[in-house]
Every structure is written in structure tokens, then in C-alpha cells.
XYZ file of C-alpha atoms in Angstrom:
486
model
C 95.445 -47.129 -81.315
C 93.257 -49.673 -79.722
C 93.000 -52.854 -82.401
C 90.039 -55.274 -83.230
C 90.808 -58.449 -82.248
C 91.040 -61.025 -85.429
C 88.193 -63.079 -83.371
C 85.888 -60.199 -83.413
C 86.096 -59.013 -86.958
C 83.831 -62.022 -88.409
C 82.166 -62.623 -85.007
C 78.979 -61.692 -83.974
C 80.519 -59.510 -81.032
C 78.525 -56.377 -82.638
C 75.629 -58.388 -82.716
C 75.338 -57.670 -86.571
C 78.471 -59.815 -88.023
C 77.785 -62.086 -91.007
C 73.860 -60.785 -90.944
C 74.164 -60.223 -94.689
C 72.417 -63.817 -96.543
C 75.369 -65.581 -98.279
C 74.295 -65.035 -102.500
C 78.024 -65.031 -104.425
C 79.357 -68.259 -105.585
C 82.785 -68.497 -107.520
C 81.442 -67.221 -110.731
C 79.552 -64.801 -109.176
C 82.739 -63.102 -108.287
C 84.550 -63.137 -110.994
C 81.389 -61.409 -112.458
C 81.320 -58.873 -109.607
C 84.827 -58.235 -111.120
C 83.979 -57.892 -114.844
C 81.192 -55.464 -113.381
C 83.435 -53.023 -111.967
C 86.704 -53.245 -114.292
C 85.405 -53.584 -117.157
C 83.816 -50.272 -118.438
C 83.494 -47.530 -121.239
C 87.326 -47.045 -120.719
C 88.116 -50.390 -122.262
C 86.937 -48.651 -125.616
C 88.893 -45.579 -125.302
C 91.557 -45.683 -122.382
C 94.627 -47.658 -124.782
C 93.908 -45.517 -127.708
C 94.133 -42.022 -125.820
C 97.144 -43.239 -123.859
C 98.556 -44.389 -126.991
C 98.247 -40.813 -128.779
C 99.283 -38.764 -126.295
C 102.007 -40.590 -123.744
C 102.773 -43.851 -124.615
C 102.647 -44.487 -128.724
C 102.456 -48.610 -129.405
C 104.207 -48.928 -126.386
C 100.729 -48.548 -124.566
C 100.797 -52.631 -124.450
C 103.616 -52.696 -122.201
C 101.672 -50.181 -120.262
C 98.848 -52.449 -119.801
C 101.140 -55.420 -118.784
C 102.779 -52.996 -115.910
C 99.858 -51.332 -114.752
C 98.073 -55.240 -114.452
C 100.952 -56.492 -112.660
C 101.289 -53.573 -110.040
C 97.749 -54.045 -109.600
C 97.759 -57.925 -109.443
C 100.170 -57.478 -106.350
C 98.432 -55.660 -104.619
C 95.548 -57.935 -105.258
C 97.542 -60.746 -103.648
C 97.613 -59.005 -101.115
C 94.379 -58.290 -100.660
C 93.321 -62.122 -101.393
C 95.013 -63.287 -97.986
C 93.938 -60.649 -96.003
C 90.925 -61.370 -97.211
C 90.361 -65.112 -97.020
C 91.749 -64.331 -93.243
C 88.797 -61.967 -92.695
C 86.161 -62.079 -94.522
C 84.215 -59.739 -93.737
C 82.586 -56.632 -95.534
C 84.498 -54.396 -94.446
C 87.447 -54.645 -96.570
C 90.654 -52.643 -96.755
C 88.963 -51.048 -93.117
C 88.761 -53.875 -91.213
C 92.146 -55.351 -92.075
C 93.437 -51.741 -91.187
C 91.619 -52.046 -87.816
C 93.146 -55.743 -86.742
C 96.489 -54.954 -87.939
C 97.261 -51.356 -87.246
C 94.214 -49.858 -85.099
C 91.136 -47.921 -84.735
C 92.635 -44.665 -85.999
C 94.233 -46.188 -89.097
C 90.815 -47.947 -89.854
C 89.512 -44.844 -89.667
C 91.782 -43.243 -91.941
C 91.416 -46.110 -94.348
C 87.459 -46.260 -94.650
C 87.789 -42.369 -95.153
C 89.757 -43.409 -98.233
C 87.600 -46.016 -99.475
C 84.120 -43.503 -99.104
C 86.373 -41.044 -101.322
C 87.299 -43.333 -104.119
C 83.574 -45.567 -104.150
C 81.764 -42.634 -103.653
C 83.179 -40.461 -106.157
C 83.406 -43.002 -108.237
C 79.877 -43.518 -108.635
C 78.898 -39.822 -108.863
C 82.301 -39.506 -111.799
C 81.052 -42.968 -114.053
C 77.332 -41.909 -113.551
C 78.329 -38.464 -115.238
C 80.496 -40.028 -117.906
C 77.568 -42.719 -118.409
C 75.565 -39.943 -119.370
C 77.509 -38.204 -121.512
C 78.153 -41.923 -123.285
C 74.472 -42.378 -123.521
C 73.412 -39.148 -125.341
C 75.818 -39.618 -127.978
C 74.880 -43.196 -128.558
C 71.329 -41.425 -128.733
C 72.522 -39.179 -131.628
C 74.442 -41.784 -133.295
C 71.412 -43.542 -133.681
C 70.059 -40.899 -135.700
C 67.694 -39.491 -132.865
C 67.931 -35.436 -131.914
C 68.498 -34.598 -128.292
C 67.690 -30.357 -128.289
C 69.385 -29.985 -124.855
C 72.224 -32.449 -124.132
C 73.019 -31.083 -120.698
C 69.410 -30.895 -119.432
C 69.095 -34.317 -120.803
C 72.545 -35.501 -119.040
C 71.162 -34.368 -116.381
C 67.847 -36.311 -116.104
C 69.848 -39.515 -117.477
C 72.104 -39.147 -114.250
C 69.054 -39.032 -111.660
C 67.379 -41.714 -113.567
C 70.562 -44.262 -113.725
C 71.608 -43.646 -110.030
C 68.109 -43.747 -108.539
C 67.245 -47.034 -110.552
C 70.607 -48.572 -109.459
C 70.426 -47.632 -105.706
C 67.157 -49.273 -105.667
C 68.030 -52.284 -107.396
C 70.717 -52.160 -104.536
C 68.343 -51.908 -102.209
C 66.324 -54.558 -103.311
C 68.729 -57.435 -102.354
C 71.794 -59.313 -103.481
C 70.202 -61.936 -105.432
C 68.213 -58.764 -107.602
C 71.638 -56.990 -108.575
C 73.262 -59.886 -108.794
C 70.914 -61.560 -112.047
C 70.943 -57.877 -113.460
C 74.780 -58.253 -113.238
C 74.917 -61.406 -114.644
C 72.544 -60.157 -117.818
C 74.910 -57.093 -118.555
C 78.206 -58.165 -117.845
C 77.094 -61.232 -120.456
C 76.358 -58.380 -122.916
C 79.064 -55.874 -122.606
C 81.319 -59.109 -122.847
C 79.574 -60.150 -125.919
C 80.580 -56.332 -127.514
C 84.174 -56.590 -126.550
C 84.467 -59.663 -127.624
C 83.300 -58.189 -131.134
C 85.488 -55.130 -130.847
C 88.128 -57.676 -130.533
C 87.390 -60.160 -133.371
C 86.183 -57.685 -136.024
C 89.236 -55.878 -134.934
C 91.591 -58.428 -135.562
C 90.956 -58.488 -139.010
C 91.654 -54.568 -139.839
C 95.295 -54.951 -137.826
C 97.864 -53.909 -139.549
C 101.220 -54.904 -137.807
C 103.222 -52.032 -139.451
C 100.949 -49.876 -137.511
C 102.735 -51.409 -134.440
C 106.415 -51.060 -135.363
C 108.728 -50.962 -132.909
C 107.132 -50.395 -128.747
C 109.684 -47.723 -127.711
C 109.217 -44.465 -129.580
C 111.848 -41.991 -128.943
C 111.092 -39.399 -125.673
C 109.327 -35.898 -126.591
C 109.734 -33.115 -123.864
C 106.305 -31.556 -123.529
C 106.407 -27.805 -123.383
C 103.256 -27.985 -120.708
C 104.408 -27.484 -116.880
C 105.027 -30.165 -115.020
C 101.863 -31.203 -113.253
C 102.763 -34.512 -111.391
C 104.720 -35.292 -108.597
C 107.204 -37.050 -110.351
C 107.365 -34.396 -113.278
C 108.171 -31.703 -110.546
C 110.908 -34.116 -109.182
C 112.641 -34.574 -112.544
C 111.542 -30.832 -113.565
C 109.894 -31.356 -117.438
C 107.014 -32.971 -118.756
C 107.619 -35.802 -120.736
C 106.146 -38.090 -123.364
C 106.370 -41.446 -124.941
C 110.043 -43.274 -124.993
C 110.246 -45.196 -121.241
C 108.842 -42.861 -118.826
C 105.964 -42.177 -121.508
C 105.182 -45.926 -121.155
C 105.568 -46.363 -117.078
C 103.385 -42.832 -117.474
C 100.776 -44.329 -118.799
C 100.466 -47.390 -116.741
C 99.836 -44.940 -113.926
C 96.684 -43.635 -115.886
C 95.589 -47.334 -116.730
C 95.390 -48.127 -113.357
C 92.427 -46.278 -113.607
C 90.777 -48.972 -115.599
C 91.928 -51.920 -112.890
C 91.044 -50.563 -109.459
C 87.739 -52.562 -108.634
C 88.757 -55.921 -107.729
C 89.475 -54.311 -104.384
C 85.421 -54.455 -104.453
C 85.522 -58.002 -104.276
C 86.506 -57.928 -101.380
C 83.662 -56.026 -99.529
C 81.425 -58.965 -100.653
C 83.370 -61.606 -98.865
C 80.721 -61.818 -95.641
C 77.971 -62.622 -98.308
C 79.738 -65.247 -100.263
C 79.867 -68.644 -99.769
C 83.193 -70.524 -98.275
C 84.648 -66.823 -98.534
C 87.981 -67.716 -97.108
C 88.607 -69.788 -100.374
C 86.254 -68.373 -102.952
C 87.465 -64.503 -102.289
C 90.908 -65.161 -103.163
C 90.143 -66.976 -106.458
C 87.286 -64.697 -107.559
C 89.733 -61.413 -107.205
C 92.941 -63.230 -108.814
C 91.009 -64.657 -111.874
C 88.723 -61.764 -112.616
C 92.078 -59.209 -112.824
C 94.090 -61.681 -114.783
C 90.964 -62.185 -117.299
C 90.511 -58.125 -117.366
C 94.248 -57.870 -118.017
C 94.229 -60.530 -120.707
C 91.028 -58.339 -122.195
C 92.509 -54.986 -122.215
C 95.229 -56.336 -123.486
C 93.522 -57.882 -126.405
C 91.958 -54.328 -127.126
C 94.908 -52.279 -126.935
C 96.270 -54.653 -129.706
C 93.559 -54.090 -131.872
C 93.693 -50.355 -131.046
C 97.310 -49.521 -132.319
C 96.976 -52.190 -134.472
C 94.262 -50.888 -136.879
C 95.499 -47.355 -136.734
C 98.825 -45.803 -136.367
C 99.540 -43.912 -133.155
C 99.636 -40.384 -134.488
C 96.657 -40.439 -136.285
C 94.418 -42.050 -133.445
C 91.360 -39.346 -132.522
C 91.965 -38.975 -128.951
C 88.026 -38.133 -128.313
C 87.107 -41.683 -129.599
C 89.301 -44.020 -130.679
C 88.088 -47.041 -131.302
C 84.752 -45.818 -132.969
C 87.041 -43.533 -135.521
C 89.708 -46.202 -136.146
C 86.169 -48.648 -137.299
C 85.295 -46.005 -139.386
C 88.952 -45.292 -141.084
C 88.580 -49.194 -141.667
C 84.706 -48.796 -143.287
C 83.388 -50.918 -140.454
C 80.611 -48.436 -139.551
C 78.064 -50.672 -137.638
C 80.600 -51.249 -135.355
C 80.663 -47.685 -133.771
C 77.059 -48.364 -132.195
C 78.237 -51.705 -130.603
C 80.798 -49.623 -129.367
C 78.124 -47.103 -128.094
C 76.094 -49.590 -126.569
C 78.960 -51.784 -125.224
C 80.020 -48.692 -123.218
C 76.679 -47.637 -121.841
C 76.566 -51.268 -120.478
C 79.796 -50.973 -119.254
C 79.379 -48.003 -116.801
C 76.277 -49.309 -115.950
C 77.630 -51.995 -113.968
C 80.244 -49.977 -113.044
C 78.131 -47.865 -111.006
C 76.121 -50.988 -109.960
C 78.839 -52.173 -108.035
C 80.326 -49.482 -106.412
C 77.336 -48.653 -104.487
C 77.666 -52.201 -103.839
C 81.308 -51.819 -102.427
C 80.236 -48.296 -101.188
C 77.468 -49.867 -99.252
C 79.058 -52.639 -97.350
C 82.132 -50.823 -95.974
C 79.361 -48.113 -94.556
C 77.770 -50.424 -93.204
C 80.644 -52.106 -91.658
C 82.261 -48.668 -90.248
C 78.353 -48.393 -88.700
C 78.172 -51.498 -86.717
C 81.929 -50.627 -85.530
C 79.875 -47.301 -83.972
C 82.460 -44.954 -85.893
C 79.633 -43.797 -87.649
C 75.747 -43.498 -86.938
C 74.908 -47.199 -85.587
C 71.489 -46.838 -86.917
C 72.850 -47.102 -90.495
C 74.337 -50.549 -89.467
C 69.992 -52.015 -89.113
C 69.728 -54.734 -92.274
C 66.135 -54.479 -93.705
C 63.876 -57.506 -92.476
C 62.097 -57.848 -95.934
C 64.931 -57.132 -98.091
C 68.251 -58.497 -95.998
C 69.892 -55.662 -96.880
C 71.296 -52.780 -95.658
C 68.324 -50.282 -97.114
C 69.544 -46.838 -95.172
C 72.925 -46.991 -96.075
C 71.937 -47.467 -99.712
C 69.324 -44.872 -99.911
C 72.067 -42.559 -98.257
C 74.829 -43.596 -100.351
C 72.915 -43.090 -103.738
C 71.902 -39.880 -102.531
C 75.431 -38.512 -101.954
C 75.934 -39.826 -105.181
C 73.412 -37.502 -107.161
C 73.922 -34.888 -105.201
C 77.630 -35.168 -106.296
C 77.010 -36.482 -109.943
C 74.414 -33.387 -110.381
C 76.155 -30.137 -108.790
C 79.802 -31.341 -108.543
C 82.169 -30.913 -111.546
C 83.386 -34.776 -110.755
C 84.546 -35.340 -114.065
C 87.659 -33.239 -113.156
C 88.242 -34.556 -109.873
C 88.323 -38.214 -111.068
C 92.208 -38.350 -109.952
C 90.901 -38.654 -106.261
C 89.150 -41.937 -107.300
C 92.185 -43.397 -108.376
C 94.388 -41.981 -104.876
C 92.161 -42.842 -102.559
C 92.468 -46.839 -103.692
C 95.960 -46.450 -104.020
C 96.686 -45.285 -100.369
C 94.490 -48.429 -98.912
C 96.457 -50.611 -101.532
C 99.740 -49.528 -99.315
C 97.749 -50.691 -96.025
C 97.321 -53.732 -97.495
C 100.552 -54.740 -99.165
C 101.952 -53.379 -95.464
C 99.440 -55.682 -93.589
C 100.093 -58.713 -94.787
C 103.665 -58.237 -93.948
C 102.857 -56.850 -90.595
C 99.848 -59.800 -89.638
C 102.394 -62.502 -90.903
C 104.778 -61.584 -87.629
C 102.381 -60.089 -84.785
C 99.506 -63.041 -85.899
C 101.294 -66.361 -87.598
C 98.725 -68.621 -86.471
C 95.676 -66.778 -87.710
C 93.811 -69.495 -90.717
C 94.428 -68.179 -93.873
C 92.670 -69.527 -96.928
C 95.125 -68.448 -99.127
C 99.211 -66.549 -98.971
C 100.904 -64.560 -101.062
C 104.178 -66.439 -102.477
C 107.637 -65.102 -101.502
C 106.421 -62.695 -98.713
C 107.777 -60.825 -97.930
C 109.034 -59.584 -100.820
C 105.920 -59.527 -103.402
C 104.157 -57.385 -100.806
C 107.059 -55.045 -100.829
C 107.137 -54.872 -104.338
C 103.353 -54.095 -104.312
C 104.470 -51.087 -101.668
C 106.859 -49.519 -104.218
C 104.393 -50.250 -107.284
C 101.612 -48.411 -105.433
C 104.050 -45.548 -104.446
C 105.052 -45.505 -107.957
C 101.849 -45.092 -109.489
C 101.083 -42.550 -106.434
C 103.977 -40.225 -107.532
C 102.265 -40.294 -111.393
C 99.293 -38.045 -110.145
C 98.864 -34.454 -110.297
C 100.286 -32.419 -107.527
C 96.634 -31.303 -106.718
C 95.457 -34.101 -106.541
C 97.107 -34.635 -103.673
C 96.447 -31.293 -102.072
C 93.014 -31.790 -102.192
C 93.653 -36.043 -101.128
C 95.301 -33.963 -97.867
C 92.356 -31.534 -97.192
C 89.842 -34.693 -97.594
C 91.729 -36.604 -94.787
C 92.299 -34.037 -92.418
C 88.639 -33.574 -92.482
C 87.848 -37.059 -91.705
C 90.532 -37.058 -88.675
C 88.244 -34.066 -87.442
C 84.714 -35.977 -88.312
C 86.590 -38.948 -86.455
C 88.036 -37.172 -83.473
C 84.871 -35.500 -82.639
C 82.152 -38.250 -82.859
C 83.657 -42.153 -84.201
C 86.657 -42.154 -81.236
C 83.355 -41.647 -78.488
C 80.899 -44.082 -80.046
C 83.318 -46.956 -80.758
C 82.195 -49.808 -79.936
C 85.461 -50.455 -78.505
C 85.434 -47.578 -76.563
C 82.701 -49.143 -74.768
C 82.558 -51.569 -71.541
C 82.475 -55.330 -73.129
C 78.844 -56.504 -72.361
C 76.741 -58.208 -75.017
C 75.577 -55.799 -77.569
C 71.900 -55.755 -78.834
C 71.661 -56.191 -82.435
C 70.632 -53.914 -85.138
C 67.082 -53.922 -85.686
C 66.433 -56.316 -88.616
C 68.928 -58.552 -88.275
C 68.691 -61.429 -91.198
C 69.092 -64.752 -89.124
C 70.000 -67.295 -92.495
């Protein structure tokens, strides 16, 4: 239970604190947060929700889902402009509640980044070879070609990764600008095929499914149910999908610039501008076609063609091979600087904690992490697994909404560069939106959420509790070989 003290987490007591070069600027961030949150989902997510759970009322779903999600982002921001540091959701675990916790919490964040890469990197792939044959072009073996697209994406993105910062960063900047540029098209063009009598009234009346109930909160109320109320709250459980990422932002906070300020404002204003987008697009999704006749397998791209707007189906395509794209880019990102975090802390190898001389960068983590990632992406079904994505952010979101309440009365007097309004009470609201959206997943799921955690107790029990650096007499610590000195 031993803690980190709030001094140490962005000091140079590990010898290898704030050794990242400082690249992000404001806009930078709330780039970073277009990157992640913004993906192929945005062109199919409020159209299949729609269909299936929610019916028109899939706008209110959006609004819930973004404000569960903003709360917990609020959360995030002050922990955040209190320590910034890479480490994210783990470090704020270790200063707050302890080592073990931390541990617990950075096991959590490896399962959602990690299989979040290796899950978008497969759906990327799939995306791409049908923008390939919508373009008229014959692919003889889509799977063996899926296959080759996912080694090619994941080891071009690791290495770009690798490279630096300041390299991924102007690639970010060049797609985000053009997957922007094909919303913002789905949007406009969209506009003008609405037809509000598509919309009708947001509450359709409750259908009892005759599938089994799946979820934890089916088995609690014993049926499966669609659309009317609980269709809509359903469904803002599955959009969360589309807004977990800012908690990224956060992992870049020891290579921004005046973090403690810029953190905050980058996270809050790239999920409110994501909300206000999906938004828009859901609109224009139940707006152009009604809800029962929406094709489930591609939504928007059908509903352009019910509305003889053809050409728009391949900036559709290509919008959403952009999208994943950066998707991917900045997990391994995220993925990369809480390993390397957990690594200088000695829970893990040490060795993976060295930052590259020539390229400032944590190179070994990177090279690991995108190898996990294929390996995954290439012999793991992911696809259906992408649930444990969505759990493992939700369980640090609790540690978070909990740890602001818990740092405001064991550590008043820490700086903070920015507070949550009405605290206690927004973070306890984020605690029972989080739960909420918790109960909404599939019973196995969870099983499987258990299994994964138990085995990282073990992992941590039998080597990170030894080689903590806590666990060790306080002398000055060498650094990691490569140290950047800015």
C-alpha cells in the first residue's frame, strides 16, 4: 500500500522524470484528441445504434454518453494539471491510493490501449479493402490481403512512433485535417437530404427482444430490451465506445508545454468539439433515412445512396480509413508512455524505461508495444473481444472520479491548474455514470475483465512488488541510459 509521494511523481527522483522533449502546444492537444475519438465509428456507430436499440432517440444517446464521459474527463483534467506526468490514470492511482492500486490500474490501461490498437488495426483493414473494391479495383483474397494491410499499418505506425513526437505529431496534424475535412462533408451534403419526418418523435415505444439477456443489467431486470428509455440509456453505453480517448491526453502531459494549464483545456475542448460532431452526424443519420430502414452494415454510405448522392460513399470510405489511422497512431502513443512510466517506477523491466539518445523517445517500449499489437491484430479474434477496450477505461475512469475526491481531503494544498466545479458531487456523479455504463456490458465481458486482472495481481506479486523502486533504500538513482537533457 506504500504511496508515491505527489513531489516524486513529476520529479526527477527516478532519474528519468520529464526526460521526454516538451512538443504539444494547445492545439496540438486538441488534435491528439480528434486523433483518437474521432474514427470510422463516426460514420456508422449512430446509424447502427439507431436501427437496432435506440430508433431517433440515438441523439439523446449521444448527449448522455458525452456527458458521462465529459465528467469523468473533469476529473481527469485536475488530476492531471496536478501531475502531469505520463503516466496517467497510473500515477494518480499510485499518489492517491498506492502501489498496488497503480498496479491494478496500469494493468487496465495496457488492456484497453493495447487491444485497442490490435481491434482498430483489424477493423482498419477490413475498412480499407472495401474502399479498395468500391473503387472498382479486385482484391482475389480479402483475408490474405487484411492480413498484409494489418502488418503494414501497425509496423509503419510504430515506427513513425518511434521516430519522435514532432514526426507523429505533423502526420497527425495532416490526417486529422483530412478526416475533418470528410466529416465535415458528410455533414453538409447531409444536411440537405434531411428529412425531419424521418425524425418524428425521440421516444419510440419499448420492444422486448426475444434474445437472452446478455448484460449485466439485462440479467438484473431479466429480458432484453430495445428502444423506448432503456433502449436510449442502452445505447449511450455502446457510444461510449466512440468517446474513450481523451483519457490519452493525458499520458502526453510530461511532453507538453505549461501542462498543468494546457492538459486540462486540450481534454475539455477536444470532447466537447467530438460531442458537438457526433452529434451533428447522428442528425444527419436519422435524418436522411428513417430508423427501420437504416442498413445496419453501413449506414451512412446506403442512406447517400437511397438519396442518389453516390460520390459520397468513397469520401465516406476514405474518411474512415483516415480515421482509424490516427486512431491507432495514438494509442501506441498513450500505450507507450504509461509503459514507460510503469518502467521507470521498476514495476516492470527498468530497461524499457532508457529514452533513445537520437530519437528522444522511448524506442523499446514502442518496438515492444507494436509488436504485441500484431501479434494480437494477426492471430487474435480481437474484433469480438472489443468490449474489454471499452471496460478496461471505464474501471480507471472510477479511480479517477474517486481520486479527485479522495486527493481534495488527504492533499488540499497540492497546486492544481485546474478543479472540477461542485466537488464533490460532479465526481460522484461521474462514479455512478461510469458504473452505469459498466453494468451495460456483456456478462463475459466481465468474466474475462476478472481473469485479465487476476493475472496481473500474479505478474505483479511475483516480480513489480520486488523491483519497485520504492521498495528500494532512498539513494540517488542512476538514470536510464539515454536520457534527453532539453
Amino acid at each position: 500500500m506504500r504511496r508515491l509521494p505527489p513531489s516524486e511523481a513529476t520529479g526527477l527522483r527516478t532519474g528519468a522524470r520529464h526526460s521526454l522533449a516538451e512538443v504539444y502546444r494547445p492545439a496540438d492537444l486538441v488534435v491528439l484528441g480528434f486523433g483518437v475519438m474521432i474514427g470510422a465509428g463516426i460514420f456508422s456507430i449512430a446509424g447502427q445504434q439507431a436501427a437496432t436499440t435506440a430508433g431517433p432517440g440515438v441523439i439523446l444517446s449521444f448527449m448522455i454518453a458525452g456527458i458521462a464521459c465529459l465528467l469523468a474527463c473533469l476529473c481527469y483534467a485536475e488530476l492531471a494539471s496536478t501531475m502531469p506526468t505520463s503516466g496517467s490514470a497510473y500515477t494518480f492511482t499510485y499518489v492517491i491510493f498506492g502501489e498496488v492500486w497503480a498496479w491494478i490500474i496500469g494493468w487496465a490501461l495496457i488492456l484497453e490501449l493495447q487491444f485497442a490498437a490490435a481491434v482498430v488495426a483489424r477493423a482498419w483493414a477490413a475498412i480499407a479493402v472495401g474502399a479498395i473494391a468500391a473503387f472498382g479495383v479486385r482484391v482475389p483474397n480479402a483475408e490474405l490481403v487484411g492480413d498484409v494491410l494489418v502488418l503494414v499499418i501497425l509496423l509503419l505506425l510504430t515506427g513513425i512512433v518511434a521516430l519522435g513526437a514532432r514526426i507523429g505529431l505533423r502526420a497527425l496534424w495532416i490526417m486529422v485535417s483530412a478526416k475533418l475535412l470528410a466529416v465535415g462533408a458528410v455533414i453538409v451534403v447531409g444536411l440537405t437530404q434531411v428529412d425531419v419526418a424521418n425524425i418524428g418523435e425521440f421516444h419510440v415505444p419499448p420492444t422486448t427482444l426475444p434474445t437472452p439477456p446478455a448484460t449485466v443489467l439485462e440479467i438484473a431486470v431479466g429480458q432484453s430490451q430495445a428502444f423506448g428509455w432503456f433502449g436510449i440509456f442502452a445505447a449511450a453505453s455502446a457510444i461510449a465506445f466512440a468517446y474513450i480517448g481523451f483519457d490519452v491526453l493525458a499520458t502526453a502531459a510530461e511532453e507538453t508545454v505549461n501542462a498543468s494549464r494546457a492538459v486540462p483545456k486540450g481534454m475539455i475542448r477536444s470532447l466537447v468539439l467530438t460531442t458537438v460532431i457526433y452529434l451533428a452526424v447522428a442528425l444527419v443519420m436519422v435524418g436522411m433515412v428513417s430508423y427501420t430502414r437504416i442498413s445496419v452494415e453501413a449506414p451512412l454510405s446506403s442512406a447517400f445512396r437511397a438519396a442518389g448522392v453516390d460520390w459520397m460513399v468513397h469520401v465516406i470510405d476514405v474518411g474512415a480509413v483516415l480515421g482509424l489511422t490516427t486512431v491507432i497512431l495514438v494509442l501506441i502513443v498513450g500505450q507507450t508512455r504509461v509503459l514507460f512510466s510503469m518502467a521507470r517506477d521498476g514495476l516492470i523491466p527498468r530497461g524499457l524505461a532508457s529514452v533513445s539518445r537520437r530519437y528522444h523517445t522511448p524506442t523499446r517500449v514502442t518496438l515492444l508495444i507494436g509488436f504485441v499489437a500484431i501479434m494480437l491484430a494477426e492471430f487474435v479474434p480481437v474484433l469480438t473481444m472489443q468490449e474489454l477496450v471499452v471496460i478496461g477505461a471505464l474501471f480507471a475512469f472510477l479511480f479517477v472520479s474517486a481520486g479527485v475526491i479522495v486527493m481534495r481531503r488527504r492533499m488540499p494544498g497540492l497546486e492544481r491548474g485546474f478543479k472540477v466545479p461542485l466537488s464533490p458531487l460532479l465526481p460522484a456523479l461521474s462514479l455512478v455514470a461510469t458504473l452505469w455504463l459498466m453494468v451495460n456490458l456483456r456478462v463475459l465481458t466481465w468474466a474475462w475483465f476478472v481473469l485479465w486482472m487476476a493475472f496481473g495481481l500474479l505478474v505483479y506479486l511475483a516480480y513489480g512488488r520486488r523491483h519497485s523502486l520504492l521498495a528500494r533504500p532512498r539513494d540517488p538513482v542512476e538514470p536510464p541510459r539515454g536520457r534527453h537533457r532539453r
